Amino acid sequence: MPQVRELEVFRLVLPFGRRSESLLVKLTDHGGMTGWGEALSPDPKTWSRLEESLGALLIGTDWEHPDTVHSGDPAVDMACWDLWTRMRGVPLAEAIGGTRTSVMASVRLSPDPSLESLVVRVNQLVCAGYGHVTLDIRPGWDVEPVRAVRQAYPALTLAVDCGGAYSEDGQLIALDSYGIEVIERPFPVGDVYAHATLQDQVAASVAVEVRTTAELDDYLTLRAARVLLLRPSAFPSLSEVRRAHDRAAAAGWDIQCTGGRRPAIATAPSGAVA
């Protein structure tokens, strides 16, 4: 039974990636075992809440399982799971019910000012063994790069990530003629009807990213997508992640796990969930 004797928060500054700063949470139990998590925001208010409010909740408290902590914070939940699985000597994937021994990896490419350069980058990835490539697209940079890559690689499994940047579906429908497998995050989060309308008009699977099972239920009800982008660090707990996974899988959706460009502490749960 874990009993936390110390909660520490560290500010981590990175020389690379989209997120230059991060807050790391370290839990230490009375036996010296440690568990680590990462906070989504480096904001000073997040630091204070982690050290003061959640520290008071955890320190000196006995708990049997991470589900019983109810911290409401993904970084602390992640650290509790890390501590709990280390104490038991089991992988996190196994602890949350995973049975797979391998996963299919994809790679994502940011927009490139040159179509020729984009095709060269895709070629490097294909030669490295990747069979699935996702292109980041935006209004004004969508049909032409997809056409260029598809002409160069007719059999490549190709997806696009829109980053929620579109307000109309015309260009996205045009992409469907190039054999796109998945259109990720086409519209702003919460615009369920726009996603449902697009899914009705394209053969590609629309992929949505949610933060709660309640949000997911809205998309499931309207059949507004066929793929769930599952980002564990966006949920309040790994158990909530598993519930979202199970609901989407029961509806026949595919699941894609993502972790973003973060330290390995934050991406480890994504690998376990995958």
PDB file of C-alpha atoms in Angstrom, residues 41-204:
ATOM      1  CA  SER A  41       1.015  23.709 -18.048  1.00  0.00           C
ATOM      2  CA  PRO A  42       4.177  25.341 -16.608  1.00  0.00           C
ATOM      3  CA  ASP A  43       2.016  28.179 -15.239  1.00  0.00           C
ATOM      4  CA  PRO A  44       2.978  29.270 -11.668  1.00  0.00           C
ATOM      5  CA  LYS A  45      -0.625  28.660 -10.544  1.00  0.00           C
ATOM      6  CA  THR A  46      -0.280  25.045 -11.606  1.00  0.00           C
ATOM      7  CA  TRP A  47       2.917  24.790  -9.540  1.00  0.00           C
ATOM      8  CA  SER A  48       1.202  26.195  -6.438  1.00  0.00           C
ATOM      9  CA  ARG A  49      -1.813  23.928  -6.809  1.00  0.00           C
ATOM     10  CA  LEU A  50       0.366  20.851  -7.214  1.00  0.00           C
ATOM     11  CA  GLU A  51       2.541  21.639  -4.193  1.00  0.00           C
ATOM     12  CA  GLU A  52      -0.120  22.952  -1.838  1.00  0.00           C
ATOM     13  CA  SER A  53      -3.556  21.502  -2.579  1.00  0.00           C
ATOM     14  CA  LEU A  54      -2.562  18.126  -4.013  1.00  0.00           C
ATOM     15  CA  GLY A  55       0.389  17.779  -1.669  1.00  0.00           C
ATOM     16  CA  ALA A  56      -1.966  18.050   1.292  1.00  0.00           C
ATOM     17  CA  LEU A  57      -4.268  15.482  -0.317  1.00  0.00           C
ATOM     18  CA  LEU A  58      -1.561  12.889  -0.903  1.00  0.00           C
ATOM     19  CA  ILE A  59       1.131  13.183   1.750  1.00  0.00           C
ATOM     20  CA  GLY A  60       0.659  10.722   4.590  1.00  0.00           C
ATOM     21  CA  THR A  61      -2.455   9.184   3.037  1.00  0.00           C
ATOM     22  CA  ASP A  62      -2.733   5.435   2.449  1.00  0.00           C
ATOM     23  CA  TRP A  63      -4.259   4.373  -0.861  1.00  0.00           C
ATOM     24  CA  GLU A  64      -4.705   0.968  -2.453  1.00  0.00           C
ATOM     25  CA  HIS A  65      -4.958   1.939  -6.110  1.00  0.00           C
ATOM     26  CA  PRO A  66      -4.449   5.097  -8.231  1.00  0.00           C
ATOM     27  CA  ASP A  67      -8.185   5.171  -8.932  1.00  0.00           C
ATOM     28  CA  THR A  68      -8.862   5.889  -5.264  1.00  0.00           C
ATOM     29  CA  VAL A  69      -6.719   9.056  -5.151  1.00  0.00           C
ATOM     30  CA  HIS A  70      -9.143  11.289  -7.150  1.00  0.00           C
ATOM     31  CA  SER A  71      -6.612  14.072  -7.617  1.00  0.00           C
ATOM     32  CA  GLY A  72      -8.265  15.389 -10.777  1.00  0.00           C
ATOM     33  CA  ASP A  73      -4.806  16.233 -12.130  1.00  0.00           C
ATOM     34  CA  PRO A  74      -3.289  14.122 -14.949  1.00  0.00           C
ATOM     35  CA  ALA A  75       0.284  14.737 -13.771  1.00  0.00           C
ATOM     36  CA  VAL A  76      -0.429  13.491 -10.251  1.00  0.00           C
ATOM     37  CA  ASP A  77      -2.501  10.595 -11.578  1.00  0.00           C
ATOM     38  CA  MET A  78       0.381   9.676 -13.876  1.00  0.00           C
ATOM     39  CA  ALA A  79       2.837   9.807 -10.960  1.00  0.00           C
ATOM     40  CA  CYS A  80       0.540   7.646  -8.808  1.00  0.00           C
ATOM     41  CA  TRP A  81       0.301   5.023 -11.526  1.00  0.00           C
ATOM     42  CA  ASP A  82       4.065   5.125 -12.027  1.00  0.00           C
ATOM     43  CA  LEU A  83       4.667   4.646  -8.305  1.00  0.00           C
ATOM     44  CA  TRP A  84       2.035   1.918  -7.981  1.00  0.00           C
ATOM     45  CA  THR A  85       3.321  -0.123 -10.960  1.00  0.00           C
ATOM     46  CA  ARG A  86       6.954   0.205  -9.854  1.00  0.00           C
ATOM     47  CA  MET A  87       6.064  -1.123  -6.422  1.00  0.00           C
ATOM     48  CA  ARG A  88       4.417  -4.140  -8.038  1.00  0.00           C
ATOM     49  CA  GLY A  89       6.993  -4.661 -10.758  1.00  0.00           C
ATOM     50  CA  VAL A  90       4.444  -4.683 -13.594  1.00  0.00           C
ATOM     51  CA  PRO A  91       4.442  -2.618 -16.819  1.00  0.00           C
ATOM     52  CA  LEU A  92       1.922   0.208 -16.981  1.00  0.00           C
ATOM     53  CA  ALA A  93       0.375  -1.271 -20.139  1.00  0.00           C
ATOM     54  CA  GLU A  94      -0.372  -4.498 -18.281  1.00  0.00           C
ATOM     55  CA  ALA A  95      -1.679  -2.670 -15.222  1.00  0.00           C
ATOM     56  CA  ILE A  96      -4.354  -0.851 -17.234  1.00  0.00           C
ATOM     57  CA  GLY A  97      -5.416  -4.021 -19.041  1.00  0.00           C
ATOM     58  CA  GLY A  98      -3.262  -4.026 -22.167  1.00  0.00           C
ATOM     59  CA  THR A  99      -2.435  -7.261 -23.997  1.00  0.00           C
ATOM     60  CA  ARG A 100      -0.730  -6.104 -27.204  1.00  0.00           C
ATOM     61  CA  THR A 101       2.992  -6.682 -27.655  1.00  0.00           C
ATOM     62  CA  SER A 102       3.509  -4.315 -30.607  1.00  0.00           C
ATOM     63  CA  VAL A 103       1.928  -1.251 -32.212  1.00  0.00           C
ATOM     64  CA  MET A 104       1.910   0.385 -35.639  1.00  0.00           C
ATOM     65  CA  ALA A 105       3.824   3.672 -35.550  1.00  0.00           C
ATOM     66  CA  SER A 106       3.007   6.715 -37.652  1.00  0.00           C
ATOM     67  CA  VAL A 107       5.019   9.839 -38.320  1.00  0.00           C
ATOM     68  CA  ARG A 108       3.802  13.408 -38.702  1.00  0.00           C
ATOM     69  CA  LEU A 109       5.185  16.089 -41.026  1.00  0.00           C
ATOM     70  CA  SER A 110       4.723  19.829 -40.516  1.00  0.00           C
ATOM     71  CA  PRO A 111       3.897  22.109 -43.472  1.00  0.00           C
ATOM     72  CA  ASP A 112       6.779  22.697 -45.870  1.00  0.00           C
ATOM     73  CA  PRO A 113       7.179  25.823 -48.032  1.00  0.00           C
ATOM     74  CA  SER A 114       8.309  23.629 -50.928  1.00  0.00           C
ATOM     75  CA  LEU A 115       6.360  20.729 -52.420  1.00  0.00           C
ATOM     76  CA  GLU A 116       9.609  19.221 -53.687  1.00  0.00           C
ATOM     77  CA  SER A 117      11.110  19.379 -50.213  1.00  0.00           C
ATOM     78  CA  LEU A 118       7.985  17.790 -48.748  1.00  0.00           C
ATOM     79  CA  VAL A 119       8.192  14.848 -51.134  1.00  0.00           C
ATOM     80  CA  VAL A 120      11.883  14.403 -50.274  1.00  0.00           C
ATOM     81  CA  ARG A 121      11.025  14.310 -46.563  1.00  0.00           C
ATOM     82  CA  VAL A 122       8.334  11.708 -47.203  1.00  0.00           C
ATOM     83  CA  ASN A 123      10.815   9.669 -49.229  1.00  0.00           C
ATOM     84  CA  GLN A 124      13.251   9.678 -46.298  1.00  0.00           C
ATOM     85  CA  LEU A 125      10.538   8.384 -43.984  1.00  0.00           C
ATOM     86  CA  VAL A 126       9.397   5.686 -46.397  1.00  0.00           C
ATOM     87  CA  CYS A 127      12.997   4.541 -46.816  1.00  0.00           C
ATOM     88  CA  ALA A 128      13.284   4.440 -43.006  1.00  0.00           C
ATOM     89  CA  GLY A 129      10.412   1.939 -42.917  1.00  0.00           C
ATOM     90  CA  TYR A 130       7.369   4.069 -42.129  1.00  0.00           C
ATOM     91  CA  GLY A 131       4.220   2.905 -43.884  1.00  0.00           C
ATOM     92  CA  HIS A 132       1.881   5.559 -42.457  1.00  0.00           C
ATOM     93  CA  VAL A 133       2.468   9.298 -42.817  1.00  0.00           C
ATOM     94  CA  THR A 134       0.342  12.158 -41.489  1.00  0.00           C
ATOM     95  CA  LEU A 135       0.641  15.587 -43.099  1.00  0.00           C
ATOM     96  CA  ASP A 136      -0.171  18.699 -41.087  1.00  0.00           C
ATOM     97  CA  ILE A 137      -2.389  20.856 -43.301  1.00  0.00           C
ATOM     98  CA  ARG A 138      -4.052  24.252 -43.014  1.00  0.00           C
ATOM     99  CA  PRO A 139      -6.352  26.320 -45.267  1.00  0.00           C
ATOM    100  CA  GLY A 140      -4.234  27.277 -48.271  1.00  0.00           C
ATOM    101  CA  TRP A 141      -1.840  24.366 -47.702  1.00  0.00           C
ATOM    102  CA  ASP A 142      -3.903  21.253 -48.205  1.00  0.00           C
ATOM    103  CA  VAL A 143      -4.856  19.890 -51.619  1.00  0.00           C
ATOM    104  CA  GLU A 144      -1.547  20.587 -53.390  1.00  0.00           C
ATOM    105  CA  PRO A 145       0.763  18.923 -50.840  1.00  0.00           C
ATOM    106  CA  VAL A 146      -1.550  15.911 -50.580  1.00  0.00           C
ATOM    107  CA  ARG A 147      -1.662  15.609 -54.378  1.00  0.00           C
ATOM    108  CA  ALA A 148       2.137  15.823 -54.621  1.00  0.00           C
ATOM    109  CA  VAL A 149       2.713  13.128 -52.007  1.00  0.00           C
ATOM    110  CA  ARG A 150       0.021  10.848 -53.426  1.00  0.00           C
ATOM    111  CA  GLN A 151       1.431  11.103 -56.955  1.00  0.00           C
ATOM    112  CA  ALA A 152       4.881  10.201 -55.658  1.00  0.00           C
ATOM    113  CA  TYR A 153       3.612   7.369 -53.423  1.00  0.00           C
ATOM    114  CA  PRO A 154       0.344   5.887 -54.721  1.00  0.00           C
ATOM    115  CA  ALA A 155       0.273   3.060 -52.152  1.00  0.00           C
ATOM    116  CA  LEU A 156       1.335   5.002 -49.049  1.00  0.00           C
ATOM    117  CA  THR A 157      -1.136   5.099 -46.170  1.00  0.00           C
ATOM    118  CA  LEU A 158      -1.747   8.817 -45.886  1.00  0.00           C
ATOM    119  CA  ALA A 159      -3.585  10.912 -43.288  1.00  0.00           C
ATOM    120  CA  VAL A 160      -3.953  14.636 -42.696  1.00  0.00           C
ATOM    121  CA  ASP A 161      -4.144  16.600 -39.453  1.00  0.00           C
ATOM    122  CA  CYS A 162      -6.070  19.860 -39.740  1.00  0.00           C
ATOM    123  CA  GLY A 163      -5.484  21.077 -36.188  1.00  0.00           C
ATOM    124  CA  GLY A 164      -9.091  22.306 -35.983  1.00  0.00           C
ATOM    125  CA  ALA A 165      -8.280  25.079 -38.469  1.00  0.00           C
ATOM    126  CA  TYR A 166     -11.187  24.669 -40.886  1.00  0.00           C
ATOM    127  CA  SER A 167     -14.619  26.301 -40.800  1.00  0.00           C
ATOM    128  CA  GLU A 168     -15.882  24.871 -44.106  1.00  0.00           C
ATOM    129  CA  ASP A 169     -15.597  21.374 -45.520  1.00  0.00           C
ATOM    130  CA  GLY A 170     -15.096  22.060 -49.242  1.00  0.00           C
ATOM    131  CA  GLN A 171     -11.323  21.560 -49.369  1.00  0.00           C
ATOM    132  CA  LEU A 172     -11.522  18.593 -47.024  1.00  0.00           C
ATOM    133  CA  ILE A 173     -14.048  16.877 -49.285  1.00  0.00           C
ATOM    134  CA  ALA A 174     -11.706  17.532 -52.229  1.00  0.00           C
ATOM    135  CA  LEU A 175      -8.931  15.653 -50.392  1.00  0.00           C
ATOM    136  CA  ASP A 176     -11.044  12.513 -50.358  1.00  0.00           C
ATOM    137  CA  SER A 177     -10.256  11.846 -54.025  1.00  0.00           C
ATOM    138  CA  TYR A 178      -6.601  11.256 -53.118  1.00  0.00           C
ATOM    139  CA  GLY A 179      -7.239   8.177 -51.003  1.00  0.00           C
ATOM    140  CA  ILE A 180      -6.767   9.790 -47.606  1.00  0.00           C
ATOM    141  CA  GLU A 181      -7.264   7.268 -44.827  1.00  0.00           C
ATOM    142  CA  VAL A 182      -7.950   9.673 -41.942  1.00  0.00           C
ATOM    143  CA  ILE A 183      -8.841  13.359 -41.643  1.00  0.00           C
ATOM    144  CA  GLU A 184      -7.771  14.330 -38.134  1.00  0.00           C
ATOM    145  CA  ARG A 185      -9.290  17.210 -36.147  1.00  0.00           C
ATOM    146  CA  PRO A 186     -10.855  19.062 -39.102  1.00  0.00           C
ATOM    147  CA  PHE A 187     -12.935  21.539 -37.074  1.00  0.00           C
ATOM    148  CA  PRO A 188     -12.698  23.212 -33.673  1.00  0.00           C
ATOM    149  CA  VAL A 189     -13.324  20.952 -30.681  1.00  0.00           C
ATOM    150  CA  GLY A 190     -16.990  20.749 -29.810  1.00  0.00           C
ATOM    151  CA  ASP A 191     -18.389  21.395 -33.303  1.00  0.00           C
ATOM    152  CA  VAL A 192     -19.937  17.949 -33.414  1.00  0.00           C
ATOM    153  CA  TYR A 193     -22.388  18.701 -36.234  1.00  0.00           C
ATOM    154  CA  ALA A 194     -19.645  19.902 -38.597  1.00  0.00           C
ATOM    155  CA  HIS A 195     -17.725  16.682 -37.986  1.00  0.00           C
ATOM    156  CA  ALA A 196     -20.864  14.594 -38.558  1.00  0.00           C
ATOM    157  CA  THR A 197     -21.634  16.408 -41.817  1.00  0.00           C
ATOM    158  CA  LEU A 198     -18.085  15.861 -43.103  1.00  0.00           C
ATOM    159  CA  GLN A 199     -18.079  12.183 -42.141  1.00  0.00           C
ATOM    160  CA  ASP A 200     -21.273  11.671 -44.152  1.00  0.00           C
ATOM    161  CA  GLN A 201     -19.604  13.092 -47.272  1.00  0.00           C
ATOM    162  CA  VAL A 202     -16.165  11.432 -47.292  1.00  0.00           C
ATOM    163  CA  ALA A 203     -14.871   7.890 -47.488  1.00  0.00           C
ATOM    164  CA  ALA A 204     -11.959   8.777 -45.200  1.00  0.00           C
TER     165      ALA A 204
END
